[in-house]
Tab-separated table of N, CA, C and O in Angstrom:
chain	number	residue	atom	x	y	z
U	1	MET	N	102.188	218.486	160.871
U	1	MET	CA	102.199	219.544	161.997
U	1	MET	C	101.111	218.819	163.053
U	1	MET	O	100.767	218.077	162.749
U	2	SER	N	101.901	219.121	164.265
U	2	SER	CA	101.162	218.091	165.508
U	2	SER	C	99.518	218.771	165.578
U	2	SER	O	99.326	219.869	165.171
U	3	GLU	N	99.072	218.160	166.497
U	3	GLU	CA	97.793	218.305	166.748
U	3	GLU	C	97.314	219.534	167.440
U	3	GLU	O	96.785	219.873	167.018
U	4	HIS	N	98.379	219.947	168.299
U	4	HIS	CA	98.541	220.942	168.735
U	4	HIS	C	98.372	222.634	167.768
U	4	HIS	O	98.015	223.376	168.112
U	5	ALA	N	99.263	222.224	167.495
U	5	ALA	CA	99.731	223.096	166.065
U	5	ALA	C	98.500	223.404	164.891
U	5	ALA	O	97.933	224.763	164.666
U	6	GLN	N	98.011	222.447	164.871
U	6	GLN	CA	96.665	222.225	163.787
U	6	GLN	C	95.537	223.355	164.409
U	6	GLN	O	94.567	224.052	164.082
U	7	GLU	N	95.574	223.044	165.956
U	7	GLU	CA	94.192	223.885	166.369
U	7	GLU	C	94.348	225.521	166.405
U	7	GLU	O	93.364	226.321	166.194
U	8	PHE	N	95.751	226.197	166.002
U	8	PHE	CA	95.830	227.250	166.151
U	8	PHE	C	95.403	227.839	164.450
U	8	PHE	O	95.458	228.924	164.626
U	9	PHE	N	95.407	227.025	163.845
U	9	PHE	CA	94.848	226.834	162.047
U	9	PHE	C	93.324	226.888	162.250
U	9	PHE	O	92.676	227.629	161.314
U	10	THR	N	92.629	226.862	163.026
U	10	THR	CA	91.108	226.442	163.129
U	10	THR	C	90.318	227.658	163.872
U	10	THR	O	89.399	228.113	164.134
U	11	SER	N	91.650	228.625	164.671
U	11	SER	CA	91.040	229.841	165.380
U	11	SER	C	91.310	231.027	164.319
U	11	SER	O	92.459	231.076	163.999
U	12	PRO	N	90.268	231.508	163.772
U	12	PRO	CA	90.760	232.790	162.852
U	12	PRO	C	91.636	234.033	163.857
U	12	PRO	O	92.471	234.868	163.185
U	13	THR	N	91.494	234.331	165.065
U	13	THR	CA	92.274	234.870	165.528
U	13	THR	C	93.815	234.239	165.967
U	13	THR	O	94.582	235.543	166.013
U	14	LYS	N	93.682	233.111	166.101
U	14	LYS	CA	95.280	232.520	165.737
U	14	LYS	C	96.101	232.225	164.820
U	14	LYS	O	97.202	231.953	164.676
U	15	LYS	N	95.258	231.839	163.857
U	15	LYS	CA	95.449	231.600	162.297
U	15	LYS	C	96.820	232.327	161.720
U	15	LYS	O	97.583	232.227	161.924
U	16	PRO	N	96.722	234.129	161.682
U	16	PRO	CA	97.699	234.697	161.206
U	16	PRO	C	98.945	234.395	162.049
U	16	PRO	O	100.219	235.086	161.681
U	17	TYR	N	98.995	234.578	163.796
U	17	TYR	CA	100.146	234.392	164.220
U	17	TYR	C	100.702	232.995	164.008
U	17	TYR	O	101.591	233.279	163.940
U	18	ALA	N	99.776	231.935	164.075
U	18	ALA	CA	100.730	230.943	163.607
U	18	ALA	C	101.475	230.512	162.450
U	18	ALA	O	102.485	230.357	162.137
U	19	GLN	N	100.920	231.112	160.995
U	19	GLN	CA	101.492	231.561	159.989
U	19	GLN	C	102.565	232.533	159.989
U	19	GLN	O	103.557	231.957	159.128
U	20	ARG	N	102.547	233.438	160.741
U	20	ARG	CA	103.587	234.416	160.953
U	20	ARG	C	104.724	233.599	161.517
U	20	ARG	O	105.832	233.569	161.225
U	21	GLN	N	104.498	232.808	162.413
U	21	GLN	CA	105.767	231.991	162.825
U	21	GLN	C	106.295	231.082	162.055
U	21	GLN	O	107.298	230.962	162.350
U	22	ILE	N	105.579	230.582	161.810
U	22	ILE	CA	106.149	229.262	160.551
U	22	ILE	C	107.067	230.140	159.690
U	22	ILE	O	108.008	229.380	159.244
U	23	LEU	N	106.459	231.261	159.168
U	23	LEU	CA	107.201	231.918	157.971
U	23	LEU	C	108.428	232.431	158.790
U	23	LEU	O	109.667	232.325	158.215
U	24	LEU	N	108.446	233.264	160.147
U	24	LEU	CA	109.722	233.166	160.875
U	24	LEU	C	110.900	232.295	161.071
U	24	LEU	O	111.484	232.382	160.887
U	25	ASP	N	110.051	231.107	161.138
U	25	ASP	CA	111.167	230.178	162.008
U	25	ASP	C	111.745	229.431	160.053
U	25	ASP	O	112.915	228.710	160.203
U	26	LEU	N	111.643	230.053	159.053
U	26	LEU	CA	111.782	229.572	157.996
U	26	LEU	C	113.324	229.999	157.270
U	26	LEU	O	114.609	229.085	157.594
U	27	ASP	N	113.529	231.399	158.347
U	27	ASP	CA	114.758	232.169	157.742
U	27	ASP	C	115.124	233.182	158.341
U	27	ASP	O	113.770	233.995	158.493
U	28	PRO	N	116.326	234.156	158.578
U	28	PRO	CA	116.037	235.046	159.378
U	28	PRO	C	115.802	235.918	158.548
U	28	PRO	O	115.255	237.466	158.999
U	29	LEU	N	115.816	236.114	157.258
U	29	LEU	CA	115.797	237.079	156.545
U	29	LEU	C	114.372	237.343	156.072
U	29	LEU	O	113.627	238.433	155.595
U	30	VAL	N	112.978	236.858	156.826
U	30	VAL	CA	111.883	236.774	157.052
U	30	VAL	C	111.344	237.425	157.939
U	30	VAL	O	110.261	238.261	157.869
U	31	GLU	N	111.691	237.769	158.810
U	31	GLU	CA	111.481	238.993	160.085
U	31	GLU	C	111.582	240.273	159.326
U	31	GLU	O	110.596	241.316	159.494
U	32	PRO	N	112.388	241.286	158.979
U	32	PRO	CA	112.483	241.874	158.191
U	32	PRO	C	111.476	242.369	156.995
U	32	PRO	O	110.841	243.576	157.074
U	33	TYR	N	110.902	241.326	156.333
U	33	TYR	CA	110.046	241.302	155.318
U	33	TYR	C	108.713	241.590	155.934
U	33	TYR	O	107.808	242.547	155.536
U	34	LEU	N	108.461	240.619	157.135
U	34	LEU	CA	107.247	240.715	157.827
U	34	LEU	C	106.796	242.260	158.338
U	34	LEU	O	106.049	242.777	158.988
U	35	THR	N	107.843	242.551	159.071
U	35	THR	CA	108.169	243.719	159.915
U	35	THR	C	107.463	245.051	158.840
U	35	THR	O	106.790	245.364	159.513
U	36	GLU	N	107.946	244.865	157.718
U	36	GLU	CA	107.877	245.863	156.676
U	36	GLU	C	106.342	245.760	156.164
U	36	GLU	O	105.730	246.905	156.264
U	37	LEU	N	106.217	244.534	156.373
U	37	LEU	CA	104.314	244.449	156.419
U	37	LEU	C	103.625	244.846	156.547
U	37	LEU	O	102.514	245.343	156.872
U	38	VAL	N	103.873	244.779	158.007
U	38	VAL	CA	103.069	245.235	159.350
U	38	VAL	C	103.134	246.582	159.164
U	38	VAL	O	102.113	247.192	159.789
U	39	HIS	N	104.430	247.218	159.082
U	39	HIS	CA	104.642	248.870	159.063
U	39	HIS	C	103.849	249.378	157.979
U	39	HIS	O	103.048	250.566	158.165
U	40	ARG	N	103.972	248.774	156.993
U	40	ARG	CA	103.135	249.748	155.825
U	40	ARG	C	101.633	249.470	155.751
U	40	ARG	O	101.163	250.251	155.315
U	41	ARG	N	100.929	248.070	156.428
U	41	ARG	CA	99.729	247.866	156.717
U	41	ARG	C	99.163	247.407	157.532
U	41	ARG	O	98.829	246.143	157.673
U	42	PRO	N	99.376	247.786	158.668
U	42	PRO	CA	98.936	247.649	159.892
U	42	PRO	C	97.757	247.097	160.177
U	42	PRO	O	97.496	246.093	161.064
U	43	GLN	N	96.687	247.824	159.327
U	43	GLN	CA	95.410	247.044	159.582
U	43	GLN	C	95.107	245.498	159.066
U	43	GLN	O	94.270	244.964	159.213
U	44	ALA	N	96.008	245.622	157.704
U	44	ALA	CA	95.826	244.277	157.129
U	44	ALA	C	97.091	243.302	156.648
U	44	ALA	O	96.756	242.262	155.993
U	45	TRP	N	97.636	243.426	158.083
U	45	TRP	CA	98.954	242.598	158.116
U	45	TRP	C	98.731	241.145	157.949
U	45	TRP	O	99.118	240.159	157.592
U	46	ALA	N	97.597	240.839	158.656
U	46	ALA	CA	96.912	239.251	158.780
U	46	ALA	C	96.536	238.782	157.670
U	46	ALA	O	97.068	237.471	157.263
U	47	GLU	N	96.000	239.443	156.797
U	47	GLU	CA	95.516	239.164	155.463
U	47	GLU	C	96.980	239.018	154.503
U	47	GLU	O	97.273	238.334	153.872
U	48	ASP	N	97.880	239.856	155.062
U	48	ASP	CA	99.437	240.030	153.715
U	48	ASP	C	100.208	238.840	154.369
U	48	ASP	O	100.414	237.710	153.680
U	49	VAL	N	100.215	238.001	155.483
U	49	VAL	CA	100.701	236.945	156.080
U	49	VAL	C	99.636	235.740	155.300
U	49	VAL	O	100.462	235.531	155.259
U	50	ASP	N	98.715	235.536	155.574
U	50	ASP	CA	98.066	234.878	155.007
U	50	ASP	C	98.466	234.568	153.407
U	50	ASP	O	98.644	233.387	152.655
U	51	LEU	N	98.538	235.612	152.719
U	51	LEU	CA	98.544	235.327	151.363
U	51	LEU	C	100.417	234.860	151.268
U	51	LEU	O	100.900	233.921	150.199
U	52	THR	N	101.089	235.683	151.922
U	52	THR	CA	102.663	234.973	152.079
U	52	THR	C	102.683	233.617	152.354
U	52	THR	O	103.662	233.003	151.989
U	53	TYR	N	101.757	232.902	153.522
U	53	TYR	CA	101.765	231.783	153.725
U	53	TYR	C	101.116	230.950	152.559
U	53	TYR	O	101.717	229.987	152.539
U	54	GLN	N	100.209	231.431	151.971
U	54	GLN	CA	99.702	230.570	150.988
U	54	GLN	C	100.905	230.770	149.906
U	54	GLN	O	100.656	229.585	149.139
U	55	LEU	N	101.551	231.381	149.727
U	55	LEU	CA	102.745	231.405	148.405
U	55	LEU	C	103.639	230.490	148.872
U	55	LEU	O	104.137	229.667	148.183
U	56	TYR	N	103.887	230.790	150.334
U	56	TYR	CA	104.826	229.261	151.036
U	56	TYR	C	104.353	227.876	150.172
U	56	TYR	O	105.210	227.186	149.924
U	57	GLU	N	103.145	227.453	150.869
U	57	GLU	CA	102.390	226.537	150.654
U	57	GLU	C	102.796	226.230	148.946
U	57	GLU	O	102.921	224.584	148.511
U	58	LYS	N	102.398	226.897	148.494
U	58	LYS	CA	102.561	226.735	146.656
U	58	LYS	C	103.829	226.771	146.371
U	58	LYS	O	104.204	225.820	145.309
U	59	VAL	N	104.791	227.381	146.529
U	59	VAL	CA	106.050	227.375	145.478
U	59	VAL	C	106.998	226.580	146.731
U	59	VAL	O	108.621	225.717	146.024
U	60	GLY	N	106.745	226.603	148.080
U	60	GLY	CA	107.760	225.853	148.632
U	60	GLY	C	109.304	227.001	149.469
U	60	GLY	O	109.167	227.873	148.677
U	61	ARG	N	110.008	226.563	150.476
U	61	ARG	CA	110.890	227.475	150.989
U	61	ARG	C	111.584	228.089	150.112
U	61	ARG	O	111.557	229.464	150.239
U	62	THR	N	112.515	227.424	149.361
U	62	THR	CA	113.459	227.756	148.313
U	62	THR	C	113.076	229.168	147.892
U	62	THR	O	113.684	229.770	147.362
U	63	GLU	N	112.135	228.890	147.104
U	63	GLU	CA	111.347	230.114	145.869
U	63	GLU	C	110.778	230.984	146.756
U	63	GLU	O	111.194	232.001	146.492
U	64	LEU	N	110.633	230.723	148.240
U	64	LEU	CA	109.883	231.625	148.966
U	64	LEU	C	111.260	232.516	149.292
U	64	LEU	O	111.005	233.699	149.115
U	65	LEU	N	111.787	232.132	150.013
U	65	LEU	CA	113.050	232.788	150.245
U	65	LEU	C	114.078	233.623	149.466
U	65	LEU	O	114.221	234.862	149.697
U	66	ALA	N	113.909	232.998	148.012
U	66	ALA	CA	114.586	233.922	147.040
U	66	ALA	C	113.607	235.138	146.916
U	66	ALA	O	114.070	236.194	146.887
U	67	ALA	N	112.473	235.153	146.635
U	67	ALA	CA	111.227	236.054	146.401
U	67	ALA	C	111.437	236.977	147.381
U	67	ALA	O	111.417	238.187	147.461
U	68	ILE	N	111.795	236.568	148.838
U	68	ILE	CA	111.649	237.648	149.740
U	68	ILE	C	112.773	238.337	150.317
U	68	ILE	O	112.925	239.580	150.121
U	69	GLU	N	113.715	237.737	149.645
U	69	GLU	CA	115.314	237.741	149.462
U	69	GLU	C	115.268	239.357	148.454
U	69	GLU	O	115.977	240.180	148.348
U	70	LEU	N	114.971	239.042	147.187
U	70	LEU	CA	114.475	240.209	146.518
U	70	LEU	C	113.754	241.340	146.692
U	70	LEU	O	114.099	242.429	146.569
U	71	ALA	N	113.005	241.027	147.558
U	71	ALA	CA	111.810	242.168	147.963
U	71	ALA	C	112.771	243.006	149.065
U	71	ALA	O	112.457	244.183	148.773
U	72	VAL	N	113.148	242.170	149.416
U	72	VAL	CA	113.638	242.976	151.025
U	72	VAL	C	114.853	243.806	150.362
U	72	VAL	O	115.152	244.873	150.403
U	73	GLU	N	116.196	243.397	149.304
U	73	GLU	CA	116.955	244.050	148.741
U	73	GLU	C	116.490	245.254	147.754
U	73	GLU	O	117.198	246.055	147.934
U	74	ALA	N	115.486	244.901	147.028
U	74	ALA	CA	114.813	245.964	146.656
U	74	ALA	C	113.906	247.196	146.773
U	74	ALA	O	113.286	247.782	146.224
U	75	ARG	N	114.049	246.939	148.444
U	75	ARG	CA	113.067	247.384	149.692
U	75	ARG	C	111.610	247.556	148.793
U	75	ARG	O	110.983	248.921	148.327
U	76	CYS	N	111.330	246.596	147.919
U	76	CYS	CA	109.939	246.870	147.088
U	76	CYS	C	109.104	245.230	147.904
U	76	CYS	O	109.314	244.064	147.343
U	77	ILE	N	108.133	245.839	148.428
U	77	ILE	CA	107.151	244.680	148.648
U	77	ILE	C	105.837	245.150	148.723
U	77	ILE	O	105.176	246.053	148.847
U	78	VAL	N	105.232	244.042	147.965
U	78	VAL	CA	103.910	244.201	147.346
U	78	VAL	C	103.117	242.824	147.168
U	78	VAL	O	103.626	241.591	146.772
U	79	LEU	N	102.152	242.826	147.484
U	79	LEU	CA	101.200	241.653	147.709
U	79	LEU	C	99.903	242.378	147.012
U	79	LEU	O	99.426	243.414	147.258
U	80	HIS	N	99.665	241.214	145.999
U	80	HIS	CA	98.054	241.681	145.533
U	80	HIS	C	97.124	240.537	146.088
U	80	HIS	O	97.611	239.461	146.368
U	81	ASN	N	95.858	240.628	146.092
U	81	ASN	CA	95.225	239.583	145.919
U	81	ASN	C	94.835	238.755	145.082
U	81	ASN	O	95.040	239.223	143.701
U	82	HIS	N	95.574	237.597	145.664
U	82	HIS	CA	95.496	236.632	144.441
U	82	HIS	C	95.211	235.043	145.125
U	82	HIS	O	95.608	235.174	146.441
U	83	ASP	N	94.835	234.723	144.669
U	83	ASP	CA	94.430	232.741	144.928
U	83	ASP	C	95.407	232.345	144.804
U	83	ASP	O	95.740	231.988	143.375
U	84	PHE	N	96.453	231.527	145.605
U	84	PHE	CA	97.497	230.464	145.516
U	84	PHE	C	97.355	229.019	145.480
U	84	PHE	O	98.195	228.460	145.085
U	85	SER	N	95.819	228.887	145.317
U	85	SER	CA	95.510	227.422	145.472
U	85	SER	C	95.272	227.059	144.044
U	85	SER	O	94.816	227.878	143.258
U	86	GLY	N	95.844	225.781	143.606
U	86	GLY	CA	95.722	225.518	142.531
U	86	GLY	C	96.309	225.812	141.614
U	86	GLY	O	97.208	226.301	141.058
């Protein structure tokens, strides 16, 4: 990650937008998933994006996209407070 991009992760207000953009850049199917997150929980979307990003870091692109595809197909989007580190 470039130094410029890393700056976004040091700002609490910019971090969710940077994470969201990284997730959107993975694949077009991420957009409806994130759109649904924002519509379902407009006050908590930043937390939901952070959890999704943590999952991406833990399992990688392929597994995250497979999970998102299943969630979108099933119209079932659930995020639980979970520590994805370690």
